[in-house]
Amino acid sequence: MAAPNAPLSTICQAARMHAPEILLVEDDDACAEALGEMLADGGHACVRARDPGEALLAIGDRPRIGLLLLDLHLPEMDGLRLLSELRTAAGQRGELLQAILCSGAAQFEDLDGAMRLGVSAFLPKPIERIALLNALTDAAGTWRSLERDRAVREGLAERFRQLEGGLATALREMAEIRAPLPAPAPPMRAIGAPGVDRAWEVLQSRRLVAEARALDRLLARHALDTVGWRVMLAMFEADANAGEASATNIALACGASASAGLRRIGDLADRGLLDRREDPGDGRRIMLRLTDTGRALCSDGIAALAAAAP
């Protein structure tokens, strides 16, 4: 899993790459062997449990389990009750678990209970290979989406905790700055302690210096100047709203002269960071859109600058 202070794009990618294991709960050895071969042919990692007790042990020992393939009729406990027990035993991961139930003799109340528990699919026995693999693909996609959202929420929570820690440090520094200085020994003249306004200016100066250094590193790494970076930021804002903007509007929005902005737009398009096209409604106007490379540059640059702020 990605580190909590990694960019959110990296956290999302790590969540997508993390493939879930399948917990197969089946008491019949022949059926379990046949299902295991189907899963292996489909490229799925599988761990088998013969009864509910083994299943509950496995869910606690193997945190990568994300999909459940359960027989509805098991010794000691039916599949629906076992699903509830597994979700409880998995703790916070329980709400992510996706279950596929299979049975050779399901009743209406079984199907109703499965729907109430949010079962991904209900497969009749004998199970067809295509039906099983399709159900697993759908369930895995749902699990990845939920896992990605969970990872992003945890990443944001960690960011907020870091910000709270930084704020606490800043408040302590302000308190130290406001504290009266000890009187120096003669013949030195006592110097009064700076007030809260001065302390705030000191903290702001630190922040500005850190941001300036981070911006210098960012511009050097991507061979950009300040006008080019402003063009990319203006396009990033347009990308989040209408998706594209006219070259004239972006040139004016970058804060430089229109000619300087248009020159940078041409350079950035030549580098593959922007796409240009003629406006079909007005042939005199050129429309701009960020490429995937340009969008990634902006996202990583903004994340780097945000992380540099003390």
mmCIF file of C-alpha atoms in Angstrom:
data_model
loop_
_atom_site.group_PDB
_atom_site.id
_atom_site.type_symbol
_atom_site.label_atom_id
_atom_site.label_comp_id
_atom_site.label_asym_id
_atom_site.label_seq_id
_atom_site.Cartn_x
_atom_site.Cartn_y
_atom_site.Cartn_z
ATOM 1 C CA MET A 1 0.000 0.000 0.000
ATOM 2 C CA ALA A 2 1.239 3.548 -0.748
ATOM 3 C CA ALA A 3 2.618 5.723 2.055
ATOM 4 C CA PRO A 4 0.014 8.039 3.704
ATOM 5 C CA ASN A 5 1.893 11.184 2.549
ATOM 6 C CA ALA A 6 2.051 10.034 -1.108
ATOM 7 C CA PRO A 7 0.058 11.957 -3.763
ATOM 8 C CA LEU A 8 -3.563 10.824 -3.949
ATOM 9 C CA SER A 9 -3.011 9.636 -7.535
ATOM 10 C CA THR A 10 -0.325 7.238 -6.251
ATOM 11 C CA ILE A 11 -2.619 5.985 -3.482
ATOM 12 C CA CYS A 12 -5.400 5.307 -6.002
ATOM 13 C CA GLN A 13 -3.038 3.474 -8.325
ATOM 14 C CA ALA A 14 -1.747 1.286 -5.486
ATOM 15 C CA ALA A 15 -5.330 0.396 -4.544
ATOM 16 C CA ARG A 16 -6.135 -0.594 -8.144
ATOM 17 C CA MET A 17 -3.019 -2.819 -8.413
ATOM 18 C CA HIS A 18 -3.810 -4.716 -5.193
ATOM 19 C CA ALA A 19 -5.600 -7.907 -6.356
ATOM 20 C CA PRO A 20 -7.896 -9.558 -3.793
ATOM 21 C CA GLU A 21 -7.576 -13.166 -2.694
ATOM 22 C CA ILE A 22 -10.619 -15.444 -2.819
ATOM 23 C CA LEU A 23 -11.774 -17.427 0.205
ATOM 24 C CA LEU A 24 -13.511 -20.615 -1.013
ATOM 25 C CA VAL A 25 -15.678 -22.244 1.667
ATOM 26 C CA GLU A 26 -16.750 -25.700 0.467
ATOM 27 C CA ASP A 27 -17.047 -28.925 2.475
ATOM 28 C CA ASP A 28 -17.182 -31.230 -0.561
ATOM 29 C CA ASP A 29 -13.623 -32.079 -1.682
ATOM 30 C CA ALA A 30 -14.534 -32.919 -5.279
ATOM 31 C CA CYS A 31 -16.525 -29.709 -5.714
ATOM 32 C CA ALA A 32 -13.769 -27.676 -4.071
ATOM 33 C CA GLU A 33 -11.147 -29.180 -6.389
ATOM 34 C CA ALA A 34 -13.217 -28.394 -9.483
ATOM 35 C CA LEU A 35 -13.833 -24.820 -8.342
ATOM 36 C CA GLY A 36 -10.154 -24.391 -7.496
ATOM 37 C CA GLU A 37 -9.176 -25.399 -11.029
ATOM 38 C CA MET A 38 -11.669 -22.918 -12.508
ATOM 39 C CA LEU A 39 -10.264 -20.143 -10.344
ATOM 40 C CA ALA A 40 -6.652 -21.008 -11.193
ATOM 41 C CA ASP A 41 -7.472 -21.023 -14.923
ATOM 42 C CA GLY A 42 -8.943 -17.528 -14.501
ATOM 43 C CA GLY A 43 -5.786 -16.283 -12.766
ATOM 44 C CA HIS A 44 -7.355 -15.914 -9.313
ATOM 45 C CA ALA A 45 -5.494 -16.622 -6.059
ATOM 46 C CA CYS A 46 -7.592 -18.821 -3.787
ATOM 47 C CA VAL A 47 -7.475 -20.184 -0.240
ATOM 48 C CA ARG A 48 -9.891 -22.963 0.770
ATOM 49 C CA ALA A 49 -11.742 -23.509 4.036
ATOM 50 C CA ARG A 50 -13.640 -26.766 4.628
ATOM 51 C CA ASP A 51 -15.999 -25.451 7.291
ATOM 52 C CA PRO A 52 -17.044 -22.152 8.963
ATOM 53 C CA GLY A 53 -14.377 -22.518 11.663
ATOM 54 C CA GLU A 54 -11.546 -22.644 9.119
ATOM 55 C CA ALA A 55 -13.122 -19.756 7.215
ATOM 56 C CA LEU A 56 -13.179 -17.510 10.307
ATOM 57 C CA LEU A 57 -9.523 -18.328 11.019
ATOM 58 C CA ALA A 58 -8.530 -17.567 7.421
ATOM 59 C CA ILE A 59 -10.295 -14.182 7.330
ATOM 60 C CA GLY A 60 -8.274 -13.083 10.360
ATOM 61 C CA ASP A 61 -4.924 -14.412 9.137
ATOM 62 C CA ARG A 62 -5.063 -13.263 5.503
ATOM 63 C CA PRO A 63 -5.790 -9.523 5.148
ATOM 64 C CA ARG A 64 -5.716 -9.712 1.318
ATOM 65 C CA ILE A 65 -8.957 -11.725 1.183
ATOM 66 C CA GLY A 66 -11.547 -9.569 -0.571
ATOM 67 C CA LEU A 67 -13.863 -12.068 -2.285
ATOM 68 C CA LEU A 68 -15.873 -14.909 -0.722
ATOM 69 C CA LEU A 69 -17.155 -17.961 -2.600
ATOM 70 C CA LEU A 70 -19.544 -19.673 -0.176
ATOM 71 C CA ASP A 71 -21.652 -22.800 -0.304
ATOM 72 C CA LEU A 72 -25.132 -21.970 0.962
ATOM 73 C CA HIS A 73 -25.515 -25.248 2.859
ATOM 74 C CA LEU A 74 -22.547 -25.886 5.153
ATOM 75 C CA PRO A 75 -22.161 -28.002 8.287
ATOM 76 C CA GLU A 76 -22.681 -26.090 11.537
ATOM 77 C CA MET A 77 -23.706 -22.833 9.807
ATOM 78 C CA ASP A 78 -25.487 -21.793 6.605
ATOM 79 C CA GLY A 79 -23.744 -19.546 4.085
ATOM 80 C CA LEU A 80 -25.786 -16.433 4.894
ATOM 81 C CA ARG A 81 -24.991 -16.558 8.592
ATOM 82 C CA LEU A 82 -21.338 -17.328 7.815
ATOM 83 C CA LEU A 83 -21.172 -14.240 5.580
ATOM 84 C CA SER A 84 -22.332 -12.050 8.489
ATOM 85 C CA GLU A 85 -19.810 -13.701 10.830
ATOM 86 C CA LEU A 86 -16.953 -13.234 8.334
ATOM 87 C CA ARG A 87 -17.733 -9.559 7.866
ATOM 88 C CA THR A 88 -17.715 -9.066 11.637
ATOM 89 C CA ALA A 89 -14.457 -11.006 12.045
ATOM 90 C CA ALA A 90 -12.786 -8.937 9.298
ATOM 91 C CA GLY A 91 -13.370 -5.706 11.252
ATOM 92 C CA GLN A 92 -13.047 -2.582 9.117
ATOM 93 C CA ARG A 93 -12.388 -4.734 6.041
ATOM 94 C CA GLY A 94 -15.754 -6.442 6.485
ATOM 95 C CA GLU A 95 -17.732 -3.806 4.636
ATOM 96 C CA LEU A 96 -15.483 -4.304 1.582
ATOM 97 C CA LEU A 97 -15.954 -8.088 1.333
ATOM 98 C CA GLN A 98 -17.815 -9.205 -1.810
ATOM 99 C CA ALA A 99 -19.624 -12.558 -1.577
ATOM 100 C CA ILE A 100 -20.773 -15.056 -4.205
ATOM 101 C CA LEU A 101 -23.132 -17.771 -2.946
ATOM 102 C CA CYS A 102 -23.650 -21.117 -4.683
ATOM 103 C CA SER A 103 -26.182 -23.851 -4.031
ATOM 104 C CA GLY A 104 -27.898 -26.760 -5.701
ATOM 105 C CA ALA A 105 -31.180 -26.285 -3.803
ATOM 106 C CA ALA A 106 -31.862 -22.650 -2.930
ATOM 107 C CA GLN A 107 -35.260 -21.525 -1.598
ATOM 108 C CA PHE A 108 -36.951 -18.169 -2.116
ATOM 109 C CA GLU A 109 -36.107 -17.089 1.429
ATOM 110 C CA ASP A 110 -32.443 -17.887 0.713
ATOM 111 C CA LEU A 111 -32.422 -15.541 -2.263
ATOM 112 C CA ASP A 112 -34.230 -12.867 -0.273
ATOM 113 C CA GLY A 113 -31.684 -13.129 2.528
ATOM 114 C CA ALA A 114 -28.820 -12.953 0.040
ATOM 115 C CA MET A 115 -30.185 -9.731 -1.417
ATOM 116 C CA ARG A 116 -30.546 -8.199 2.031
ATOM 117 C CA LEU A 117 -26.883 -8.979 2.786
ATOM 118 C CA GLY A 118 -25.695 -7.454 -0.468
ATOM 119 C CA VAL A 119 -24.443 -10.674 -2.054
ATOM 120 C CA SER A 120 -22.746 -9.995 -5.405
ATOM 121 C CA ALA A 121 -24.089 -13.090 -7.192
ATOM 122 C CA PHE A 122 -26.002 -16.323 -6.562
ATOM 123 C CA LEU A 123 -24.848 -19.255 -8.735
ATOM 124 C CA PRO A 124 -26.733 -22.562 -9.036
ATOM 125 C CA LYS A 125 -24.848 -25.862 -8.885
ATOM 126 C CA PRO A 126 -23.352 -27.328 -10.974
ATOM 127 C CA ILE A 127 -21.496 -24.051 -11.497
ATOM 128 C CA GLU A 128 -20.644 -23.059 -15.065
ATOM 129 C CA ARG A 129 -17.090 -21.805 -15.558
ATOM 130 C CA ILE A 130 -18.053 -18.697 -17.577
ATOM 131 C CA ALA A 131 -20.746 -17.692 -15.086
ATOM 132 C CA LEU A 132 -18.307 -18.075 -12.187
ATOM 133 C CA LEU A 133 -15.496 -16.052 -13.813
ATOM 134 C CA ASN A 134 -17.898 -13.296 -14.889
ATOM 135 C CA ALA A 135 -19.309 -13.061 -11.357
ATOM 136 C CA LEU A 136 -15.779 -12.906 -9.902
ATOM 137 C CA THR A 137 -14.754 -10.175 -12.359
ATOM 138 C CA ASP A 138 -17.753 -8.030 -11.358
ATOM 139 C CA ALA A 139 -17.184 -8.654 -7.635
ATOM 140 C CA ALA A 140 -13.454 -7.884 -7.911
ATOM 141 C CA GLY A 141 -14.234 -4.613 -9.696
ATOM 142 C CA THR A 142 -16.598 -3.581 -6.895
ATOM 143 C CA TRP A 143 -14.009 -4.539 -4.272
ATOM 144 C CA ARG A 144 -11.272 -2.518 -6.001
ATOM 145 C CA SER A 145 -13.519 0.545 -6.165
ATOM 146 C CA LEU A 146 -14.339 0.293 -2.450
ATOM 147 C CA GLU A 147 -10.697 -0.401 -1.564
ATOM 148 C CA ARG A 148 -9.578 2.631 -3.564
ATOM 149 C CA ASP A 149 -12.104 4.858 -1.773
ATOM 150 C CA ARG A 150 -10.980 3.474 1.609
ATOM 151 C CA ALA A 151 -7.312 4.132 0.768
ATOM 152 C CA VAL A 152 -8.084 7.693 -0.313
ATOM 153 C CA ARG A 153 -10.086 8.351 2.865
ATOM 154 C CA GLU A 154 -7.226 7.032 5.004
ATOM 155 C CA GLY A 155 -4.740 9.148 3.049
ATOM 156 C CA LEU A 156 -6.831 12.283 3.560
ATOM 157 C CA ALA A 157 -7.250 11.514 7.266
ATOM 158 C CA GLU A 158 -3.493 11.152 7.634
ATOM 159 C CA ARG A 159 -2.959 14.457 5.809
ATOM 160 C CA PHE A 160 -5.335 16.200 8.208
ATOM 161 C CA ARG A 161 -3.515 14.665 11.187
ATOM 162 C CA GLN A 162 -0.228 15.989 9.801
ATOM 163 C CA LEU A 163 -1.737 19.432 9.294
ATOM 164 C CA GLU A 164 -3.046 19.418 12.864
ATOM 165 C CA GLY A 165 0.419 18.471 14.111
ATOM 166 C CA GLY A 166 1.986 21.287 12.079
ATOM 167 C CA LEU A 167 -0.549 23.767 13.452
ATOM 168 C CA ALA A 168 0.203 22.674 17.018
ATOM 169 C CA THR A 169 3.927 23.171 16.374
ATOM 170 C CA ALA A 170 3.290 26.628 14.915
ATOM 171 C CA LEU A 171 1.216 27.633 17.944
ATOM 172 C CA ARG A 172 3.993 26.503 20.289
ATOM 173 C CA GLU A 173 6.532 28.518 18.304
ATOM 174 C CA MET A 174 4.285 31.567 18.461
ATOM 175 C CA ALA A 175 3.973 31.145 22.221
ATOM 176 C CA GLU A 176 7.766 30.948 22.530
ATOM 177 C CA ILE A 177 8.212 34.065 20.399
ATOM 178 C CA ARG A 178 5.674 35.985 22.501
ATOM 179 C CA ALA A 179 7.329 34.950 25.766
ATOM 180 C CA PRO A 180 9.373 37.801 27.327
ATOM 181 C CA LEU A 181 13.116 37.516 26.790
ATOM 182 C CA PRO A 182 15.329 37.280 29.892
ATOM 183 C CA ALA A 183 17.017 40.547 30.770
ATOM 184 C CA PRO A 184 20.625 40.508 29.506
ATOM 185 C CA ALA A 185 23.467 41.366 31.817
ATOM 186 C CA PRO A 186 24.745 44.962 31.739
ATOM 187 C CA PRO A 187 25.950 46.795 29.754
ATOM 188 C CA MET A 188 23.621 45.288 27.162
ATOM 189 C CA ARG A 189 20.218 46.916 26.735
ATOM 190 C CA ALA A 190 17.142 44.731 27.223
ATOM 191 C CA ILE A 191 15.329 43.911 24.016
ATOM 192 C CA GLY A 192 11.546 43.675 24.126
ATOM 193 C CA ALA A 193 9.882 40.505 22.846
ATOM 194 C CA PRO A 194 8.133 40.742 19.472
ATOM 195 C CA GLY A 195 4.369 40.815 19.574
ATOM 196 C CA VAL A 196 1.920 38.377 18.003
ATOM 197 C CA ASP A 197 1.857 40.337 14.726
ATOM 198 C CA ARG A 198 5.617 39.938 14.402
ATOM 199 C CA ALA A 199 5.361 36.225 15.242
ATOM 200 C CA TRP A 200 2.773 35.765 12.529
ATOM 201 C CA GLU A 201 5.025 37.564 10.025
ATOM 202 C CA VAL A 202 7.918 35.255 10.933
ATOM 203 C CA LEU A 203 5.794 32.159 10.359
ATOM 204 C CA GLN A 204 4.519 33.531 7.059
ATOM 205 C CA SER A 205 8.049 34.321 5.909
ATOM 206 C CA ARG A 206 9.063 30.715 6.631
ATOM 207 C CA ARG A 207 6.120 29.445 4.622
ATOM 208 C CA LEU A 208 6.873 31.757 1.686
ATOM 209 C CA VAL A 209 10.534 30.779 1.598
ATOM 210 C CA ALA A 210 9.643 27.057 1.685
ATOM 211 C CA GLU A 211 7.086 27.491 -1.092
ATOM 212 C CA ALA A 212 9.530 29.540 -3.210
ATOM 213 C CA ARG A 213 12.211 26.872 -2.880
ATOM 214 C CA ALA A 214 9.739 24.123 -3.754
ATOM 215 C CA LEU A 215 8.531 26.116 -6.788
ATOM 216 C CA ASP A 216 12.143 26.659 -7.949
ATOM 217 C CA ARG A 217 12.788 22.911 -7.737
ATOM 218 C CA LEU A 218 9.538 22.143 -9.563
ATOM 219 C CA LEU A 219 10.250 24.593 -12.409
ATOM 220 C CA ALA A 220 13.826 23.341 -12.794
ATOM 221 C CA ARG A 221 12.731 19.692 -12.839
ATOM 222 C CA HIS A 222 10.158 20.286 -15.605
ATOM 223 C CA ALA A 223 12.135 22.971 -17.504
ATOM 224 C CA LEU A 224 9.411 25.585 -16.953
ATOM 225 C CA ASP A 225 9.490 29.282 -16.170
ATOM 226 C CA THR A 226 6.904 31.094 -14.042
ATOM 227 C CA VAL A 227 4.794 32.095 -17.062
ATOM 228 C CA GLY A 228 4.697 28.488 -18.297
ATOM 229 C CA TRP A 229 3.680 27.246 -14.836
ATOM 230 C CA ARG A 230 0.869 29.836 -14.679
ATOM 231 C CA VAL A 231 -0.357 28.646 -18.081
ATOM 232 C CA MET A 232 -0.419 25.047 -16.789
ATOM 233 C CA LEU A 233 -2.302 26.108 -13.631
ATOM 234 C CA ALA A 234 -4.871 28.050 -15.677
ATOM 235 C CA MET A 235 -5.351 24.992 -17.901
ATOM 236 C CA PHE A 236 -5.645 22.733 -14.838
ATOM 237 C CA GLU A 237 -8.498 24.915 -13.571
ATOM 238 C CA ALA A 238 -10.157 24.840 -17.007
ATOM 239 C CA ASP A 239 -9.715 21.052 -17.123
ATOM 240 C CA ALA A 240 -11.644 20.718 -13.852
ATOM 241 C CA ASN A 241 -14.510 22.874 -15.168
ATOM 242 C CA ALA A 242 -15.265 23.005 -18.918
ATOM 243 C CA GLY A 243 -12.392 20.686 -19.854
ATOM 244 C CA GLU A 244 -10.914 23.140 -22.369
ATOM 245 C CA ALA A 245 -10.386 26.875 -22.854
ATOM 246 C CA SER A 246 -9.427 29.258 -25.624
ATOM 247 C CA ALA A 247 -5.753 30.093 -26.116
ATOM 248 C CA THR A 248 -6.499 33.819 -25.777
ATOM 249 C CA ASN A 249 -8.228 33.422 -22.397
ATOM 250 C CA ILE A 250 -5.404 31.258 -21.032
ATOM 251 C CA ALA A 251 -2.752 33.689 -22.306
ATOM 252 C CA LEU A 252 -4.490 36.543 -20.464
ATOM 253 C CA ALA A 253 -5.167 34.472 -17.329
ATOM 254 C CA CYS A 254 -1.487 33.580 -16.826
ATOM 255 C CA GLY A 255 -0.701 37.111 -15.594
ATOM 256 C CA ALA A 256 1.854 37.974 -18.289
ATOM 257 C CA SER A 257 1.427 39.813 -21.575
ATOM 258 C CA ALA A 258 -0.780 38.123 -24.147
ATOM 259 C CA SER A 259 2.162 37.609 -26.511
ATOM 260 C CA ALA A 260 4.288 35.985 -23.784
ATOM 261 C CA GLY A 261 1.398 33.737 -22.802
ATOM 262 C CA LEU A 262 0.808 32.641 -26.414
ATOM 263 C CA ARG A 263 4.505 31.860 -26.869
ATOM 264 C CA ARG A 264 4.484 29.655 -23.757
ATOM 265 C CA ILE A 265 1.316 27.936 -24.974
ATOM 266 C CA GLY A 266 3.099 27.046 -28.205
ATOM 267 C CA ASP A 267 6.131 25.706 -26.312
ATOM 268 C CA LEU A 268 3.961 23.610 -23.986
ATOM 269 C CA ALA A 269 1.971 22.182 -26.906
ATOM 270 C CA ASP A 270 5.227 21.226 -28.669
ATOM 271 C CA ARG A 271 6.277 19.361 -25.491
ATOM 272 C CA GLY A 272 3.039 17.337 -25.509
ATOM 273 C CA LEU A 273 1.571 18.986 -22.391
ATOM 274 C CA LEU A 274 -1.309 20.719 -24.240
ATOM 275 C CA ASP A 275 -3.507 19.777 -27.207
ATOM 276 C CA ARG A 276 -4.615 22.486 -29.653
ATOM 277 C CA ARG A 277 -7.558 22.430 -32.066
ATOM 278 C CA GLU A 278 -9.574 24.943 -34.064
ATOM 279 C CA ASP A 279 -12.950 25.890 -32.607
ATOM 280 C CA PRO A 280 -15.527 24.364 -35.011
ATOM 281 C CA GLY A 281 -17.863 27.265 -34.234
ATOM 282 C CA ASP A 282 -15.238 29.964 -34.847
ATOM 283 C CA GLY A 283 -12.287 29.090 -37.090
ATOM 284 C CA ARG A 284 -10.326 32.079 -35.780
ATOM 285 C CA ARG A 285 -10.219 30.685 -32.237
ATOM 286 C CA ILE A 286 -7.839 27.984 -30.970
ATOM 287 C CA MET A 287 -9.049 25.744 -28.150
ATOM 288 C CA LEU A 288 -6.669 24.140 -25.648
ATOM 289 C CA ARG A 289 -6.967 20.966 -23.583
ATOM 290 C CA LEU A 290 -4.552 19.342 -21.125
ATOM 291 C CA THR A 291 -2.981 16.062 -22.214
ATOM 292 C CA ASP A 292 -2.634 13.201 -19.723
ATOM 293 C CA THR A 293 1.050 14.141 -19.342
ATOM 294 C CA GLY A 294 0.171 17.768 -18.628
ATOM 295 C CA ARG A 295 -2.532 16.780 -16.142
ATOM 296 C CA ALA A 296 -0.105 14.504 -14.278
ATOM 297 C CA LEU A 297 2.525 17.278 -14.178
ATOM 298 C CA CYS A 298 0.032 19.699 -12.619
ATOM 299 C CA SER A 299 -1.255 17.179 -10.058
ATOM 300 C CA ASP A 300 2.210 16.163 -8.898
ATOM 301 C CA GLY A 301 3.415 19.780 -8.878
ATOM 302 C CA ILE A 302 0.507 20.969 -6.736
ATOM 303 C CA ALA A 303 1.013 18.036 -4.349
ATOM 304 C CA ALA A 304 4.743 18.847 -4.078
ATOM 305 C CA LEU A 305 4.074 22.516 -3.325
ATOM 306 C CA ALA A 306 1.393 21.651 -0.753
ATOM 307 C CA ALA A 307 3.740 19.209 0.980
ATOM 308 C CA ALA A 308 6.509 21.844 1.135
ATOM 309 C CA ALA A 309 4.383 24.255 3.193
ATOM 310 C CA PRO A 310 5.556 24.144 6.853
#
